[in-house]
Amino acid sequence: MVKINGEELNIAGKSISEFLATTNYDPKRIAVERNGDIVPKAQYDETMLCDGDVVEVVSFVGGG
Amino acid sequence: MNNDKLIIGGHEFNSRFILGSGKYSMKLIEAAVKDAGAEIITLAVRRANTKDQENILDYIPEGVTLLPNTSGARNAQEAVRIARLARELGCGNFVKIEIMRDSKYLLPDNQETIKATEILANEGFVVMPYMYPDLNVARDLVNAGAASVMPLASPIGSNKGLATKEFIQILIDEIDVPIIVDAGIGRPSQACEAMEMGVSAIMANTALATAGDLPLMASAFKNAIEAGRKAYLAGLGRVLTRGASASDPLTGFLRD
């Protein structure tokens, strides 16, 4: 299982690109962190998600 | 006045009104930016929502500098993490550091803010720390690489105005980077007063988000901030300690 934004998903073995393709995220508008390290966009294809990974997908929202 | 630029980390701005984007509809952002004449807008970083098709960036006019904040951070390490993610989102290297340990008063943790400022300034960020107005802390922030300091006027979202006026004045007098009053400014008159004192810019969010007509209030703040700046540059007239001083000639009265 891979924890994405706090939710356990059965996507171990997929790349970040493959995972993103299954979602509504706009790749241009997000940043991805895997196990505390930022994953540059250029590495989405080659970065494989492993069992136990903790991933955060973030974007900008309104704020002060 | 045309040469009167706000310079933050080597970047020049004509507007001295930094606009928040929280607590109101994205659809109002364009009008708010336009009527505020704002060139900088703050944003927050949060977990992306797969259900939302809309993104706030689609509503921010081109050419406006984005100032992501680190809200949600409880210590320096969390602020650094959020700042790095914000930069990865690809909208520049400005960051407003915001570190809070308590959720009741939302007061900034000055010590952790100094630590985060040093780390992020060393990583090339233009660091704008939100802080409780304390001269020693402001000096430490500048030494740590802050491009400006952002003292609070009163608690975030309170609209209570310049409760920390005396201490902000000390920062104006002693600190060489731009002093930007952030948090608590509720009325245009309060923004004007801070500008008259000599702060470099005003950041406002709640004052607009809770106003009856947001774009109209943005415009009111714009005028107030410009008026205060002009008054500061002009130099305010003196205040008498006692008595009065006639504005009219004291000769040529129509009497014997």
Coordinates of C-alpha atoms in Angstrom, one line a residue:
Chain A
M1 CA 0.0 0.0 0.0
V2 CA 1.1 3.6 -0.7
K3 CA -0.2 6.4 1.5
I4 CA -1.2 9.3 -0.7
N5 CA -2.3 12.5 1.1
G6 CA -3.2 10.3 4.1
E7 CA -5.1 7.7 2.1
E8 CA -3.8 4.1 1.6
L9 CA -4.0 3.2 -2.0
N10 CA -3.1 -0.1 -3.7
I11 CA -0.7 1.4 -6.2
A12 CA 2.7 0.0 -5.3
G13 CA 4.7 -0.8 -8.4
K14 CA 3.3 2.1 -10.4
S15 CA 5.3 5.1 -11.4
I16 CA 4.2 8.6 -10.2
S17 CA 3.2 9.4 -13.8
E18 CA 1.1 6.2 -14.0
F19 CA -0.6 7.1 -10.7
L20 CA -1.3 10.7 -11.7
A21 CA -2.9 9.5 -14.9
T22 CA -5.5 7.7 -12.8
T23 CA -6.5 10.9 -11.0
N24 CA -7.9 14.4 -11.9
Y25 CA -4.7 16.1 -10.8
D26 CA -3.3 18.7 -13.2
P27 CA 0.4 17.8 -13.3
K28 CA 1.2 21.4 -14.1
R29 CA -0.5 22.6 -10.9
I30 CA 0.9 20.1 -8.3
A31 CA 4.1 19.3 -6.5
V32 CA 4.9 15.8 -5.3
E33 CA 6.8 14.7 -2.2
R34 CA 7.8 11.1 -1.6
N35 CA 9.0 10.0 1.8
G36 CA 9.9 13.6 2.7
D37 CA 11.8 14.4 -0.6
I38 CA 10.4 16.5 -3.4
V39 CA 10.2 14.5 -6.7
P40 CA 11.0 16.9 -9.6
K41 CA 8.5 16.7 -12.4
A42 CA 11.1 15.4 -14.8
Q43 CA 11.4 12.3 -12.6
Y44 CA 7.7 11.4 -12.4
D45 CA 8.1 8.7 -15.1
E46 CA 11.0 6.9 -13.5
T47 CA 10.0 7.2 -9.9
M48 CA 8.3 4.0 -8.8
L49 CA 6.0 3.9 -5.8
C50 CA 6.9 1.2 -3.3
D51 CA 5.0 -0.5 -0.6
G52 CA 5.0 1.7 2.5
D53 CA 5.8 4.9 0.6
V54 CA 4.3 8.1 2.0
V55 CA 3.4 10.6 -0.8
E56 CA 2.1 14.1 -0.5
V57 CA 0.5 15.8 -3.6
V58 CA 0.1 19.5 -3.0
S59 CA -1.2 22.6 -4.8
F60 CA -1.8 26.3 -4.2
V61 CA -5.0 27.4 -2.5
G62 CA -6.2 30.8 -1.3
G63 CA -4.4 32.1 1.8
G64 CA -3.2 35.1 3.6
Chain B
M1 CA 6.5 59.6 -6.7
N2 CA 7.1 57.7 -9.9
N3 CA 10.5 56.6 -8.7
D4 CA 9.1 55.5 -5.4
K5 CA 9.5 51.7 -5.7
L6 CA 9.0 49.0 -3.1
I7 CA 12.1 46.8 -3.4
I8 CA 12.0 43.3 -2.0
G9 CA 15.0 41.0 -2.5
G10 CA 16.0 43.0 -5.6
H11 CA 12.6 42.9 -7.1
E12 CA 10.8 46.3 -7.8
F13 CA 7.1 46.9 -7.2
N14 CA 5.0 50.0 -7.7
S15 CA 2.2 48.9 -5.5
R16 CA 2.5 48.8 -1.7
F17 CA -0.6 46.7 -1.2
I18 CA 0.0 43.0 -0.8
L19 CA -3.3 41.1 -1.2
G20 CA -4.3 37.9 0.5
S21 CA -6.4 35.4 -1.4
G22 CA -8.0 33.5 1.5
K23 CA -11.6 33.2 2.6
Y24 CA -13.2 34.4 -0.6
S25 CA -14.2 33.1 -4.0
M26 CA -11.6 32.6 -6.6
K27 CA -13.9 34.3 -9.0
L28 CA -13.4 37.6 -7.1
I29 CA -9.6 37.5 -7.3
E30 CA -9.2 39.2 -10.6
A31 CA -11.4 42.1 -9.5
A32 CA -9.6 42.3 -6.2
V33 CA -6.2 42.4 -7.7
K34 CA -7.3 45.0 -10.3
D35 CA -9.1 47.3 -7.8
A36 CA -6.3 46.9 -5.2
G37 CA -3.7 47.6 -7.8
A38 CA -1.8 44.7 -6.2
E39 CA 1.3 43.3 -7.7
I40 CA 1.8 40.6 -5.0
I41 CA -0.7 38.1 -3.9
T42 CA -0.3 35.5 -1.1
L43 CA -1.3 31.9 -1.4
A44 CA -1.2 28.8 0.8
V45 CA 0.0 25.3 0.1
R46 CA -2.3 22.4 0.9
R47 CA -2.9 18.8 -0.1
A48 CA -4.3 18.8 -3.6
N49 CA -7.9 17.9 -4.0
T50 CA -8.7 15.5 -6.7
K51 CA -12.3 16.7 -6.9
D52 CA -11.6 20.3 -7.6
Q53 CA -11.2 21.0 -11.3
E54 CA -10.4 24.6 -10.7
N55 CA -7.1 25.9 -9.6
I56 CA -6.5 29.3 -8.0
L57 CA -3.6 30.0 -10.4
D58 CA -6.1 30.2 -13.2
Y59 CA -7.7 33.2 -11.6
I60 CA -4.6 35.3 -10.8
P61 CA -3.8 37.8 -13.5
E62 CA -0.5 37.5 -15.4
G63 CA 2.4 39.4 -14.0
V64 CA 1.3 39.3 -10.4
T65 CA 4.1 38.0 -8.1
L66 CA 3.0 35.0 -6.0
L67 CA 3.9 34.9 -2.4
P68 CA 3.2 31.5 -1.0
N69 CA 3.0 31.3 2.8
T70 CA 4.0 28.4 5.1
S71 CA 0.7 28.4 7.0
G72 CA 0.2 25.1 8.8
A73 CA 3.8 25.0 9.8
R74 CA 4.4 24.5 13.6
N75 CA 8.2 24.7 13.5
A76 CA 11.1 25.7 11.3
Q77 CA 11.4 22.3 9.7
E78 CA 7.7 22.2 8.6
A79 CA 8.0 25.7 7.2
V80 CA 11.1 24.8 5.2
R81 CA 9.3 21.7 3.8
I82 CA 6.3 23.8 2.7
A83 CA 8.5 26.5 1.2
R84 CA 10.3 23.9 -0.9
L85 CA 7.1 22.4 -2.1
A86 CA 5.8 25.9 -2.9
R87 CA 8.9 26.6 -5.0
E88 CA 8.4 23.2 -6.8
L89 CA 5.0 24.4 -7.8
G90 CA 6.9 26.6 -10.2
C91 CA 5.8 30.1 -9.4
G92 CA 9.0 31.8 -8.2
N93 CA 11.1 31.9 -5.1
F94 CA 9.2 34.3 -2.8
V95 CA 8.0 32.8 0.5
K96 CA 6.2 34.3 3.5
I97 CA 7.2 32.4 6.5
E98 CA 4.4 31.8 8.9
I99 CA 5.0 29.5 11.9
M100 CA 2.4 29.1 14.6
R101 CA 2.3 26.9 17.7
D102 CA -1.1 27.9 19.0
S103 CA -4.3 27.9 17.2
K104 CA -6.2 30.2 19.5
Y105 CA -4.2 33.4 19.0
L106 CA -2.2 32.4 15.9
L107 CA 0.8 34.3 17.1
P108 CA 4.0 33.7 15.1
D109 CA 6.8 31.7 16.8
N110 CA 9.7 34.2 16.3
Q111 CA 12.5 31.8 17.3
E112 CA 11.5 29.1 14.8
T113 CA 10.9 31.8 12.2
I114 CA 14.5 32.9 12.5
K115 CA 15.7 29.4 12.0
A116 CA 13.5 28.9 8.9
T117 CA 14.6 32.2 7.5
E118 CA 18.2 31.3 7.7
I119 CA 17.7 27.9 5.9
L120 CA 15.5 29.3 3.2
A121 CA 17.6 32.4 2.5
N122 CA 20.6 30.2 2.1
E123 CA 18.6 28.2 -0.5
G124 CA 18.0 31.3 -2.5
F125 CA 14.4 32.1 -1.4
V126 CA 13.2 35.7 -1.1
V127 CA 12.2 35.3 2.5
M128 CA 9.5 37.5 4.0
P129 CA 8.9 36.4 7.6
Y130 CA 5.7 37.1 9.5
M131 CA 6.7 38.0 13.0
Y132 CA 5.7 39.5 16.4
P133 CA 7.2 43.0 16.4
D134 CA 10.4 42.7 18.4
L135 CA 13.5 44.7 17.5
N136 CA 16.0 41.9 18.5
V137 CA 14.1 39.3 16.5
A138 CA 13.9 41.7 13.5
R139 CA 17.6 42.2 13.6
D140 CA 18.2 38.4 13.8
L141 CA 15.8 37.9 10.9
V142 CA 17.8 40.5 8.8
N143 CA 21.0 38.8 9.7
A144 CA 19.5 35.5 8.7
G145 CA 18.8 36.9 5.3
A146 CA 15.2 38.2 5.4
A147 CA 14.3 40.4 2.5
S148 CA 11.6 42.2 4.6
V149 CA 10.0 41.7 7.9
M150 CA 6.3 41.4 8.4
P151 CA 5.2 42.5 11.9
L152 CA 1.6 41.9 13.0
A153 CA -0.6 44.8 13.8
S154 CA -3.0 42.7 15.9
P155 CA -4.0 39.1 15.8
I156 CA -4.6 37.5 12.4
G157 CA -8.1 38.0 11.1
S158 CA -9.1 40.3 14.0
N159 CA -9.5 43.5 12.0
K160 CA -8.4 45.3 15.2
G161 CA -5.8 47.6 13.7
L162 CA -2.5 48.9 15.0
A163 CA -2.3 47.4 18.4
T164 CA 1.5 47.1 18.2
K165 CA 2.0 50.6 16.8
E166 CA 4.8 51.6 19.1
F167 CA 6.8 48.5 18.4
I168 CA 6.3 48.7 14.7
Q169 CA 7.6 52.3 14.9
I170 CA 10.8 51.0 16.5
L171 CA 11.3 48.6 13.6
I172 CA 10.7 51.4 11.1
D173 CA 13.3 53.5 12.8
E174 CA 16.0 50.7 13.2
I175 CA 15.6 48.1 10.5
D176 CA 16.8 48.6 7.0
V177 CA 14.7 46.1 5.1
P178 CA 11.1 46.9 4.1
I179 CA 8.7 46.7 7.1
I180 CA 5.4 45.3 5.8
V181 CA 2.5 45.3 8.3
D182 CA 0.8 41.9 8.1
A183 CA -2.2 40.8 10.0
G184 CA -4.9 42.7 11.9
I185 CA -5.3 45.7 9.7
G186 CA -9.1 46.0 9.4
R187 CA -9.8 49.4 7.9
P188 CA -8.3 51.6 5.2
S189 CA -7.7 54.3 7.9
Q190 CA -5.5 51.9 9.8
A191 CA -3.5 51.0 6.7
C192 CA -3.1 54.7 6.0
E193 CA -1.9 55.4 9.5
A194 CA 0.7 52.6 9.2
M195 CA 1.9 54.0 5.9
E196 CA 2.1 57.5 7.4
M197 CA 4.4 56.1 10.1
G198 CA 6.7 54.9 7.3
V199 CA 6.0 51.2 6.9
S200 CA 6.9 50.1 3.3
A201 CA 3.7 48.2 2.5
I202 CA 0.5 46.7 3.9
M203 CA -0.7 43.1 3.6
A204 CA -4.4 42.6 4.0
N205 CA -6.8 39.6 3.6
T206 CA -9.5 39.4 6.2
A207 CA -10.3 43.1 6.0
L208 CA -11.3 42.5 2.4
A209 CA -12.7 39.0 2.7
T210 CA -15.2 40.1 5.4
A211 CA -16.1 43.4 3.8
G212 CA -19.6 43.9 2.3
D213 CA -18.2 44.6 -1.2
L214 CA -14.7 43.1 -1.6
P215 CA -13.5 44.9 -4.8
L216 CA -14.8 48.2 -3.5
M217 CA -12.9 47.7 -0.2
A218 CA -9.8 46.7 -2.2
S219 CA -10.0 50.1 -4.0
A220 CA -10.5 51.9 -0.6
F221 CA -7.4 50.2 0.7
K222 CA -5.4 51.1 -2.4
N223 CA -6.3 54.8 -2.0
A224 CA -5.6 54.8 1.7
I225 CA -2.2 53.1 1.3
E226 CA -1.3 55.6 -1.4
A227 CA -2.4 58.5 0.7
G228 CA -0.4 57.3 3.7
R229 CA 2.7 56.8 1.5
K230 CA 2.4 60.3 0.1
A231 CA 2.0 61.8 3.6
Y232 CA 5.0 59.9 4.8
L233 CA 7.1 61.2 1.9
A234 CA 5.8 64.7 2.3
G235 CA 6.6 64.7 6.0
L236 CA 3.8 65.2 8.5
G237 CA 3.2 68.6 10.0
R238 CA 4.3 69.0 13.6
V239 CA 2.0 68.6 16.6
L240 CA 2.0 71.3 19.3
T241 CA 2.7 70.2 22.8
R242 CA 0.2 72.8 24.1
G243 CA -1.7 75.8 22.9
A244 CA -2.7 76.8 19.5
S245 CA -1.0 78.3 16.4
A246 CA -3.0 80.6 14.1
S247 CA -3.2 79.8 10.5
D248 CA -4.1 83.4 9.6
P249 CA -1.8 86.5 9.7
L250 CA -1.6 88.0 13.1
T251 CA -1.5 91.5 11.7
G252 CA -4.0 93.7 9.7
F253 CA -7.0 93.0 11.8
L254 CA -10.1 95.1 11.1
R255 CA -10.0 97.1 14.3
D256 CA -8.1 100.1 15.7

